[in-house]
Amino acid sequence: EVQLVQSGAEVKKPGESLKISCKASGYSFTTYWIGWVRQMPGKGLEWMGIIYPGDSDTRYSPSFQGQVTISADKSNNTVSLQWSSLKASDTAMYYCARHRREVVTAVDASHIWGQGTMVTVSS
Amino acid sequence: EIVLTQSPGTLSLSPGERATLSCRASQSIISNFLAWYQQKPGQAPRLLIYDASSRATGIPDRFSGSGSGTDFTLTITRLEPEDFAVYYCQQYVGSPKTFGQGTKVEIK
C-alpha cells in the first residue's frame, strides 16, 4: 500500500528549532516529487514547496523561502520540513503530499497525502 | 504568482441537489493544469480531479471537472451526505503551486 506517515504533533516555544518528517512506503521513493502544505487553524491550504528525492532538487514558494528547509533522506525514505527559529505564526497543520505521476517534471497534482502534523508554537 | 479565486464562499444545498463550484485564475493556466481537492473536518485533502477534467482513482462519476484558460468548474451532479465538505482548486503549472481559498458545501 502506498502511504505517507507523518511524525506526531509538536508543541514548541518561539525561537526553538523543529524538524518534522514524512515517511514514504509502498512505492519508489526517489522518483516522485513530495511537497509540503500548510493549513493554519480554520484557514485554507498554502503550498510551501516540493522536493525530488532522487536528486534533492527543491522548489520553494517565495512566501516560505528562507523560512523553512525541505530535505530528503533516501536511506530512510523520509522527507523532512525544518525550522531553525519558530514563531507563533508557524502554528498550523502541516501536510506532506506526493505527486500523482512518476515523472521528473514538477508539474503535477498531489495524489497521496500524509495524515498531517500539528505544530503549536506558544510561549 | 497565479491567484485563484473560488466562488461562492459557501454553498448551501440539500442532498440530491447539484453543486456547481467555480475557480477563476488571474492568468491563463497552460494545458489546464488544475486540480480539485475535497477536505473534510479533521482529514487531509483528497484529490478529486486533475488536469481540469480527469477523475482521480476511485472518485465517483458524480464528480466532474470542466473549463480551460482562466475559468474552471467542479460539478457534483447529485450531492450525497458524504460530499458536504470544503473544496479547493489548485494550479500546478506555475510556481508557487497556488490554491484557491476554498468553497464550503454545507447542508441546507
PDB file of C-alpha atoms in Angstrom:
ATOM      1  CA  GLU A   1       0.000   0.000   0.000  1.00  0.00           C
ATOM      2  CA  VAL A   2       1.278   3.438  -0.939  1.00  0.00           C
ATOM      3  CA  GLN A   3       1.296   5.702   2.085  1.00  0.00           C
ATOM      4  CA  LEU A   4       2.902   8.677   3.751  1.00  0.00           C
ATOM      5  CA  VAL A   5       3.119   8.591   7.531  1.00  0.00           C
ATOM      6  CA  GLN A   6       3.981  11.821   9.297  1.00  0.00           C
ATOM      7  CA  SER A   7       5.587  12.367  12.672  1.00  0.00           C
ATOM      8  CA  GLY A   8       3.471  13.280  15.662  1.00  0.00           C
ATOM      9  CA  ALA A   9       2.178  16.572  16.986  1.00  0.00           C
ATOM     10  CA  GLU A  10       4.673  19.050  18.392  1.00  0.00           C
ATOM     11  CA  VAL A  11       4.401  21.813  20.992  1.00  0.00           C
ATOM     12  CA  LYS A  12       7.288  24.265  20.928  1.00  0.00           C
ATOM     13  CA  LYS A  13       8.260  27.703  22.204  1.00  0.00           C
ATOM     14  CA  PRO A  14       9.083  30.684  19.983  1.00  0.00           C
ATOM     15  CA  GLY A  15      12.701  30.640  18.913  1.00  0.00           C
ATOM     16  CA  GLU A  16      13.070  26.865  19.176  1.00  0.00           C
ATOM     17  CA  SER A  17      14.045  24.676  16.243  1.00  0.00           C
ATOM     18  CA  LEU A  18      11.973  21.829  14.858  1.00  0.00           C
ATOM     19  CA  LYS A  19      12.127  19.102  12.227  1.00  0.00           C
ATOM     20  CA  ILE A  20       9.030  17.126  11.264  1.00  0.00           C
ATOM     21  CA  SER A  21       9.068  14.124   8.981  1.00  0.00           C
ATOM     22  CA  CYS A  22       7.083  12.243   6.366  1.00  0.00           C
ATOM     23  CA  LYS A  23       7.969   8.579   5.806  1.00  0.00           C
ATOM     24  CA  ALA A  24       7.054   7.068   2.464  1.00  0.00           C
ATOM     25  CA  SER A  25       6.338   3.424   1.756  1.00  0.00           C
ATOM     26  CA  GLY A  26       4.892   1.218  -0.952  1.00  0.00           C
ATOM     27  CA  TYR A  27       6.482   2.911  -3.966  1.00  0.00           C
ATOM     28  CA  SER A  28       9.780   4.076  -5.444  1.00  0.00           C
ATOM     29  CA  PHE A  29      10.707   6.933  -3.102  1.00  0.00           C
ATOM     30  CA  THR A  30      13.269   8.573  -5.371  1.00  0.00           C
ATOM     31  CA  THR A  31      11.084   9.020  -8.454  1.00  0.00           C
ATOM     32  CA  TYR A  32       8.104  11.032  -7.174  1.00  0.00           C
ATOM     33  CA  TRP A  33       8.051  14.671  -6.068  1.00  0.00           C
ATOM     34  CA  ILE A  34       6.830  15.235  -2.497  1.00  0.00           C
ATOM     35  CA  GLY A  35       5.697  18.584  -1.192  1.00  0.00           C
ATOM     36  CA  TRP A  36       4.549  20.310   1.983  1.00  0.00           C
ATOM     37  CA  VAL A  37       1.292  22.199   2.502  1.00  0.00           C
ATOM     38  CA  ARG A  38       0.426  24.431   5.455  1.00  0.00           C
ATOM     39  CA  GLN A  39      -3.035  24.896   6.897  1.00  0.00           C
ATOM     40  CA  MET A  40      -3.349  27.455   9.658  1.00  0.00           C
ATOM     41  CA  PRO A  41      -6.210  26.960  12.126  1.00  0.00           C
ATOM     42  CA  GLY A  42      -9.550  27.477  10.393  1.00  0.00           C
ATOM     43  CA  LYS A  43      -7.875  28.578   7.156  1.00  0.00           C
ATOM     44  CA  GLY A  44      -7.168  27.268   3.673  1.00  0.00           C
ATOM     45  CA  LEU A  45      -4.302  25.363   2.088  1.00  0.00           C
ATOM     46  CA  GLU A  46      -0.952  27.014   1.328  1.00  0.00           C
ATOM     47  CA  TRP A  47       1.681  25.380  -0.871  1.00  0.00           C
ATOM     48  CA  MET A  48       5.122  25.609   0.734  1.00  0.00           C
ATOM     49  CA  GLY A  49       7.477  23.733  -1.554  1.00  0.00           C
ATOM     50  CA  ILE A  50       8.463  20.385  -3.062  1.00  0.00           C
ATOM     51  CA  ILE A  51      11.483  18.124  -3.346  1.00  0.00           C
ATOM     52  CA  TYR A  52      12.527  15.404  -5.780  1.00  0.00           C
ATOM     53  CA  PRO A  53      14.237  12.833  -3.563  1.00  0.00           C
ATOM     54  CA  GLY A  54      16.195  11.367  -6.481  1.00  0.00           C
ATOM     55  CA  ASP A  55      18.483  14.377  -6.722  1.00  0.00           C
ATOM     56  CA  SER A  56      17.162  16.633  -3.907  1.00  0.00           C
ATOM     57  CA  ASP A  57      16.019  19.285  -6.406  1.00  0.00           C
ATOM     58  CA  THR A  58      13.927  21.582  -4.204  1.00  0.00           C
ATOM     59  CA  ARG A  59      11.486  24.371  -5.083  1.00  0.00           C
ATOM     60  CA  TYR A  60      10.055  26.806  -2.523  1.00  0.00           C
ATOM     61  CA  SER A  61       7.157  29.200  -2.529  1.00  0.00           C
ATOM     62  CA  PRO A  62       8.506  32.762  -2.166  1.00  0.00           C
ATOM     63  CA  SER A  63       6.349  33.027   0.970  1.00  0.00           C
ATOM     64  CA  PHE A  64       8.345  30.242   2.631  1.00  0.00           C
ATOM     65  CA  GLN A  65      11.793  30.604   1.018  1.00  0.00           C
ATOM     66  CA  GLY A  66      14.328  31.201   3.768  1.00  0.00           C
ATOM     67  CA  GLN A  67      11.774  30.402   6.479  1.00  0.00           C
ATOM     68  CA  VAL A  68      11.892  26.596   6.246  1.00  0.00           C
ATOM     69  CA  THR A  69      14.131  23.891   4.823  1.00  0.00           C
ATOM     70  CA  ILE A  70      12.846  20.850   2.945  1.00  0.00           C
ATOM     71  CA  SER A  71      15.140  17.826   2.738  1.00  0.00           C
ATOM     72  CA  ALA A  72      15.069  14.156   1.759  1.00  0.00           C
ATOM     73  CA  ASP A  73      16.833  11.111   3.191  1.00  0.00           C
ATOM     74  CA  LYS A  74      16.972   8.351   0.596  1.00  0.00           C
ATOM     75  CA  SER A  75      18.360   5.846   3.088  1.00  0.00           C
ATOM     76  CA  ASN A  76      15.212   6.170   5.181  1.00  0.00           C
ATOM     77  CA  ASN A  77      12.586   7.077   2.530  1.00  0.00           C
ATOM     78  CA  THR A  78      11.818  10.217   4.518  1.00  0.00           C
ATOM     79  CA  VAL A  79      11.177  13.834   3.618  1.00  0.00           C
ATOM     80  CA  SER A  80      11.537  16.483   6.332  1.00  0.00           C
ATOM     81  CA  LEU A  81      10.449  20.045   6.977  1.00  0.00           C
ATOM     82  CA  GLN A  82      12.657  22.070   9.283  1.00  0.00           C
ATOM     83  CA  TRP A  83      12.574  25.406  11.105  1.00  0.00           C
ATOM     84  CA  SER A  84      15.601  26.996  12.780  1.00  0.00           C
ATOM     85  CA  SER A  85      13.618  29.513  14.823  1.00  0.00           C
ATOM     86  CA  LEU A  86       9.884  29.035  15.227  1.00  0.00           C
ATOM     87  CA  LYS A  87       7.364  31.849  15.523  1.00  0.00           C
ATOM     88  CA  ALA A  88       3.856  31.792  16.952  1.00  0.00           C
ATOM     89  CA  SER A  89       2.618  32.322  13.392  1.00  0.00           C
ATOM     90  CA  ASP A  90       4.051  28.895  12.440  1.00  0.00           C
ATOM     91  CA  THR A  91       1.230  27.285  14.422  1.00  0.00           C
ATOM     92  CA  ALA A  92      -0.559  25.154  11.857  1.00  0.00           C
ATOM     93  CA  MET A  93      -1.245  21.695  10.495  1.00  0.00           C
ATOM     94  CA  TYR A  94       1.402  20.616   8.021  1.00  0.00           C
ATOM     95  CA  TYR A  95       0.713  18.003   5.344  1.00  0.00           C
ATOM     96  CA  CYS A  96       3.148  16.204   3.108  1.00  0.00           C
ATOM     97  CA  ALA A  97       1.779  15.132  -0.257  1.00  0.00           C
ATOM     98  CA  ARG A  98       3.203  13.076  -3.120  1.00  0.00           C
ATOM     99  CA  HIS A  99       2.686  13.904  -6.746  1.00  0.00           C
ATOM    100  CA  ARG A 100       0.455  11.683  -8.818  1.00  0.00           C
ATOM    101  CA  ARG A 101       2.876  10.635 -11.526  1.00  0.00           C
ATOM    102  CA  GLU A 102       6.358   9.136 -11.579  1.00  0.00           C
ATOM    103  CA  VAL A 103       7.868  11.876 -13.739  1.00  0.00           C
ATOM    104  CA  VAL A 104      10.820  14.239 -13.463  1.00  0.00           C
ATOM    105  CA  THR A 105       8.726  17.316 -14.204  1.00  0.00           C
ATOM    106  CA  ALA A 106       7.394  19.121 -11.135  1.00  0.00           C
ATOM    107  CA  VAL A 107       4.104  19.852 -12.894  1.00  0.00           C
ATOM    108  CA  ASP A 108       1.560  17.570 -11.238  1.00  0.00           C
ATOM    109  CA  ALA A 109      -1.264  17.350  -8.733  1.00  0.00           C
ATOM    110  CA  SER A 110      -0.808  15.910  -5.236  1.00  0.00           C
ATOM    111  CA  HIS A 111      -2.372  12.479  -5.018  1.00  0.00           C
ATOM    112  CA  ILE A 112      -1.137  10.773  -1.833  1.00  0.00           C
ATOM    113  CA  TRP A 113      -1.334  12.766   1.383  1.00  0.00           C
ATOM    114  CA  GLY A 114       0.046  12.218   4.851  1.00  0.00           C
ATOM    115  CA  GLN A 115      -2.236  12.431   7.851  1.00  0.00           C
ATOM    116  CA  GLY A 116      -0.852  15.804   8.906  1.00  0.00           C
ATOM    117  CA  THR A 117       1.383  17.026  11.735  1.00  0.00           C
ATOM    118  CA  MET A 118       0.035  19.701  14.073  1.00  0.00           C
ATOM    119  CA  VAL A 119       2.684  22.176  15.185  1.00  0.00           C
ATOM    120  CA  THR A 120       1.819  24.515  18.049  1.00  0.00           C
ATOM    121  CA  VAL A 121       4.185  27.359  18.909  1.00  0.00           C
ATOM    122  CA  SER A 122       3.363  29.135  22.138  1.00  0.00           C
ATOM    123  CA  SER A 123       5.238  30.723  24.999  1.00  0.00           C
TER     124      SER A 123
ATOM    125  CA  GLU B   1       2.154  34.148  -8.970  1.00  0.00           C
ATOM    126  CA  ILE B   2      -1.190  32.842 -10.249  1.00  0.00           C
ATOM    127  CA  VAL B   3      -4.063  33.832  -7.957  1.00  0.00           C
ATOM    128  CA  LEU B   4      -7.091  31.535  -7.851  1.00  0.00           C
ATOM    129  CA  THR B   5     -10.449  32.924  -6.742  1.00  0.00           C
ATOM    130  CA  GLN B   6     -13.167  30.447  -5.815  1.00  0.00           C
ATOM    131  CA  SER B   7     -16.869  31.217  -5.673  1.00  0.00           C
ATOM    132  CA  PRO B   8     -19.134  31.098  -3.891  1.00  0.00           C
ATOM    133  CA  GLY B   9     -17.503  31.034  -0.484  1.00  0.00           C
ATOM    134  CA  THR B  10     -20.297  28.864   0.870  1.00  0.00           C
ATOM    135  CA  LEU B  11     -22.891  26.801  -0.982  1.00  0.00           C
ATOM    136  CA  SER B  12     -25.964  25.677   0.974  1.00  0.00           C
ATOM    137  CA  LEU B  13     -27.674  22.749  -0.697  1.00  0.00           C
ATOM    138  CA  SER B  14     -29.724  19.659   0.107  1.00  0.00           C
ATOM    139  CA  PRO B  15     -28.721  16.043  -0.552  1.00  0.00           C
ATOM    140  CA  GLY B  16     -29.619  15.078  -4.104  1.00  0.00           C
ATOM    141  CA  GLU B  17     -29.127  18.591  -5.459  1.00  0.00           C
ATOM    142  CA  ARG B  18     -26.499  19.652  -7.982  1.00  0.00           C
ATOM    143  CA  ALA B  19     -23.467  21.653  -6.844  1.00  0.00           C
ATOM    144  CA  THR B  20     -21.526  23.954  -9.169  1.00  0.00           C
ATOM    145  CA  LEU B  21     -18.263  25.410  -7.854  1.00  0.00           C
ATOM    146  CA  SER B  22     -16.187  27.973  -9.698  1.00  0.00           C
ATOM    147  CA  CYS B  23     -12.445  28.652  -9.778  1.00  0.00           C
ATOM    148  CA  ARG B  24     -11.110  31.655 -11.687  1.00  0.00           C
ATOM    149  CA  ALA B  25      -7.407  32.222 -12.352  1.00  0.00           C
ATOM    150  CA  SER B  26      -5.611  35.561 -12.599  1.00  0.00           C
ATOM    151  CA  GLN B  27      -3.877  34.353 -15.767  1.00  0.00           C
ATOM    152  CA  SER B  28      -4.374  31.520 -18.202  1.00  0.00           C
ATOM    153  CA  ILE B  29      -3.393  28.083 -16.879  1.00  0.00           C
ATOM    154  CA  ILE B  30      -1.309  26.337 -19.509  1.00  0.00           C
ATOM    155  CA  SER B  31      -2.517  22.876 -20.519  1.00  0.00           C
ATOM    156  CA  ASN B  32      -5.303  23.151 -17.937  1.00  0.00           C
ATOM    157  CA  PHE B  33      -3.005  22.035 -15.133  1.00  0.00           C
ATOM    158  CA  LEU B  34      -5.666  22.496 -12.480  1.00  0.00           C
ATOM    159  CA  ALA B  35      -6.801  20.149  -9.725  1.00  0.00           C
ATOM    160  CA  TRP B  36      -9.712  19.956  -7.307  1.00  0.00           C
ATOM    161  CA  TYR B  37      -9.466  18.596  -3.765  1.00  0.00           C
ATOM    162  CA  GLN B  38     -12.024  17.739  -1.128  1.00  0.00           C
ATOM    163  CA  GLN B  39     -11.304  18.222   2.555  1.00  0.00           C
ATOM    164  CA  LYS B  40     -13.500  17.051   5.410  1.00  0.00           C
ATOM    165  CA  PRO B  41     -13.024  18.235   9.012  1.00  0.00           C
ATOM    166  CA  GLY B  42     -10.035  16.625  10.674  1.00  0.00           C
ATOM    167  CA  GLN B  43      -8.888  14.933   7.466  1.00  0.00           C
ATOM    168  CA  ALA B  44      -6.213  15.508   4.890  1.00  0.00           C
ATOM    169  CA  PRO B  45      -7.292  16.785   1.475  1.00  0.00           C
ATOM    170  CA  ARG B  46      -8.227  14.211  -1.158  1.00  0.00           C
ATOM    171  CA  LEU B  47      -7.527  14.618  -4.865  1.00  0.00           C
ATOM    172  CA  LEU B  48     -10.748  14.529  -6.915  1.00  0.00           C
ATOM    173  CA  ILE B  49      -9.853  15.950 -10.331  1.00  0.00           C
ATOM    174  CA  TYR B  50      -6.561  16.610 -12.121  1.00  0.00           C
ATOM    175  CA  ASP B  51      -5.749  18.219 -15.458  1.00  0.00           C
ATOM    176  CA  ALA B  52      -9.059  20.104 -15.077  1.00  0.00           C
ATOM    177  CA  SER B  53     -11.302  17.207 -16.074  1.00  0.00           C
ATOM    178  CA  SER B  54      -9.736  13.817 -15.252  1.00  0.00           C
ATOM    179  CA  ARG B  55     -11.083  11.988 -12.212  1.00  0.00           C
ATOM    180  CA  ALA B  56      -8.542  10.562  -9.797  1.00  0.00           C
ATOM    181  CA  THR B  57      -8.575   6.868  -8.984  1.00  0.00           C
ATOM    182  CA  GLY B  58     -11.657   5.792  -7.040  1.00  0.00           C
ATOM    183  CA  ILE B  59     -13.547   9.076  -7.393  1.00  0.00           C
ATOM    184  CA  PRO B  60     -17.275   8.581  -8.140  1.00  0.00           C
ATOM    185  CA  ASP B  61     -18.521   9.780 -11.510  1.00  0.00           C
ATOM    186  CA  ARG B  62     -20.913  12.258  -9.895  1.00  0.00           C
ATOM    187  CA  PHE B  63     -17.810  14.475  -9.631  1.00  0.00           C
ATOM    188  CA  SER B  64     -16.753  16.168 -12.846  1.00  0.00           C
ATOM    189  CA  GLY B  65     -14.418  18.993 -13.767  1.00  0.00           C
ATOM    190  CA  SER B  66     -14.513  21.302 -16.756  1.00  0.00           C
ATOM    191  CA  GLY B  67     -13.098  24.528 -18.062  1.00  0.00           C
ATOM    192  CA  SER B  68      -9.984  25.941 -19.644  1.00  0.00           C
ATOM    193  CA  GLY B  69      -7.833  29.038 -19.689  1.00  0.00           C
ATOM    194  CA  THR B  70      -8.883  31.055 -16.650  1.00  0.00           C
ATOM    195  CA  ASP B  71     -12.321  29.615 -15.788  1.00  0.00           C
ATOM    196  CA  PHE B  72     -12.850  26.203 -14.257  1.00  0.00           C
ATOM    197  CA  THR B  73     -15.804  24.394 -12.698  1.00  0.00           C
ATOM    198  CA  LEU B  74     -16.300  21.444 -10.389  1.00  0.00           C
ATOM    199  CA  THR B  75     -19.754  19.888 -10.640  1.00  0.00           C
ATOM    200  CA  ILE B  76     -21.262  17.372  -8.256  1.00  0.00           C
ATOM    201  CA  THR B  77     -24.358  16.080 -10.019  1.00  0.00           C
ATOM    202  CA  ARG B  78     -26.272  14.678  -7.035  1.00  0.00           C
ATOM    203  CA  LEU B  79     -24.961  15.505  -3.590  1.00  0.00           C
ATOM    204  CA  GLU B  80     -24.526  12.574  -1.247  1.00  0.00           C
ATOM    205  CA  PRO B  81     -24.316  13.125   2.535  1.00  0.00           C
ATOM    206  CA  GLU B  82     -20.564  12.438   2.442  1.00  0.00           C
ATOM    207  CA  ASP B  83     -19.974  15.206  -0.127  1.00  0.00           C
ATOM    208  CA  PHE B  84     -20.560  18.043   2.327  1.00  0.00           C
ATOM    209  CA  ALA B  85     -17.045  19.373   2.779  1.00  0.00           C
ATOM    210  CA  VAL B  86     -14.665  22.129   1.694  1.00  0.00           C
ATOM    211  CA  TYR B  87     -13.371  22.065  -1.878  1.00  0.00           C
ATOM    212  CA  TYR B  88     -10.156  23.664  -3.098  1.00  0.00           C
ATOM    213  CA  CYS B  89      -8.809  24.231  -6.578  1.00  0.00           C
ATOM    214  CA  GLN B  90      -5.057  24.310  -7.211  1.00  0.00           C
ATOM    215  CA  GLN B  91      -2.986  25.224 -10.241  1.00  0.00           C
ATOM    216  CA  TYR B  92       0.246  23.313 -10.593  1.00  0.00           C
ATOM    217  CA  VAL B  93       1.812  24.724 -13.730  1.00  0.00           C
ATOM    218  CA  GLY B  94       3.300  27.790 -12.125  1.00  0.00           C
ATOM    219  CA  SER B  95       5.482  28.183  -9.081  1.00  0.00           C
ATOM    220  CA  PRO B  96       4.265  28.565  -6.422  1.00  0.00           C
ATOM    221  CA  LYS B  97       1.509  25.996  -6.990  1.00  0.00           C
ATOM    222  CA  THR B  98      -1.261  28.106  -5.527  1.00  0.00           C
ATOM    223  CA  PHE B  99      -4.598  27.053  -4.040  1.00  0.00           C
ATOM    224  CA  GLY B 100      -7.886  28.878  -4.116  1.00  0.00           C
ATOM    225  CA  GLN B 101      -9.364  29.960  -0.794  1.00  0.00           C
ATOM    226  CA  GLY B 102     -11.936  27.155  -0.797  1.00  0.00           C
ATOM    227  CA  THR B 103     -15.696  26.687  -1.162  1.00  0.00           C
ATOM    228  CA  LYS B 104     -17.637  25.135   1.678  1.00  0.00           C
ATOM    229  CA  VAL B 105     -20.555  22.968   0.622  1.00  0.00           C
ATOM    230  CA  GLU B 106     -22.929  22.772   3.569  1.00  0.00           C
ATOM    231  CA  ILE B 107     -26.233  21.099   4.215  1.00  0.00           C
ATOM    232  CA  LYS B 108     -29.190  23.412   3.763  1.00  0.00           C
TER     233      LYS B 108
END
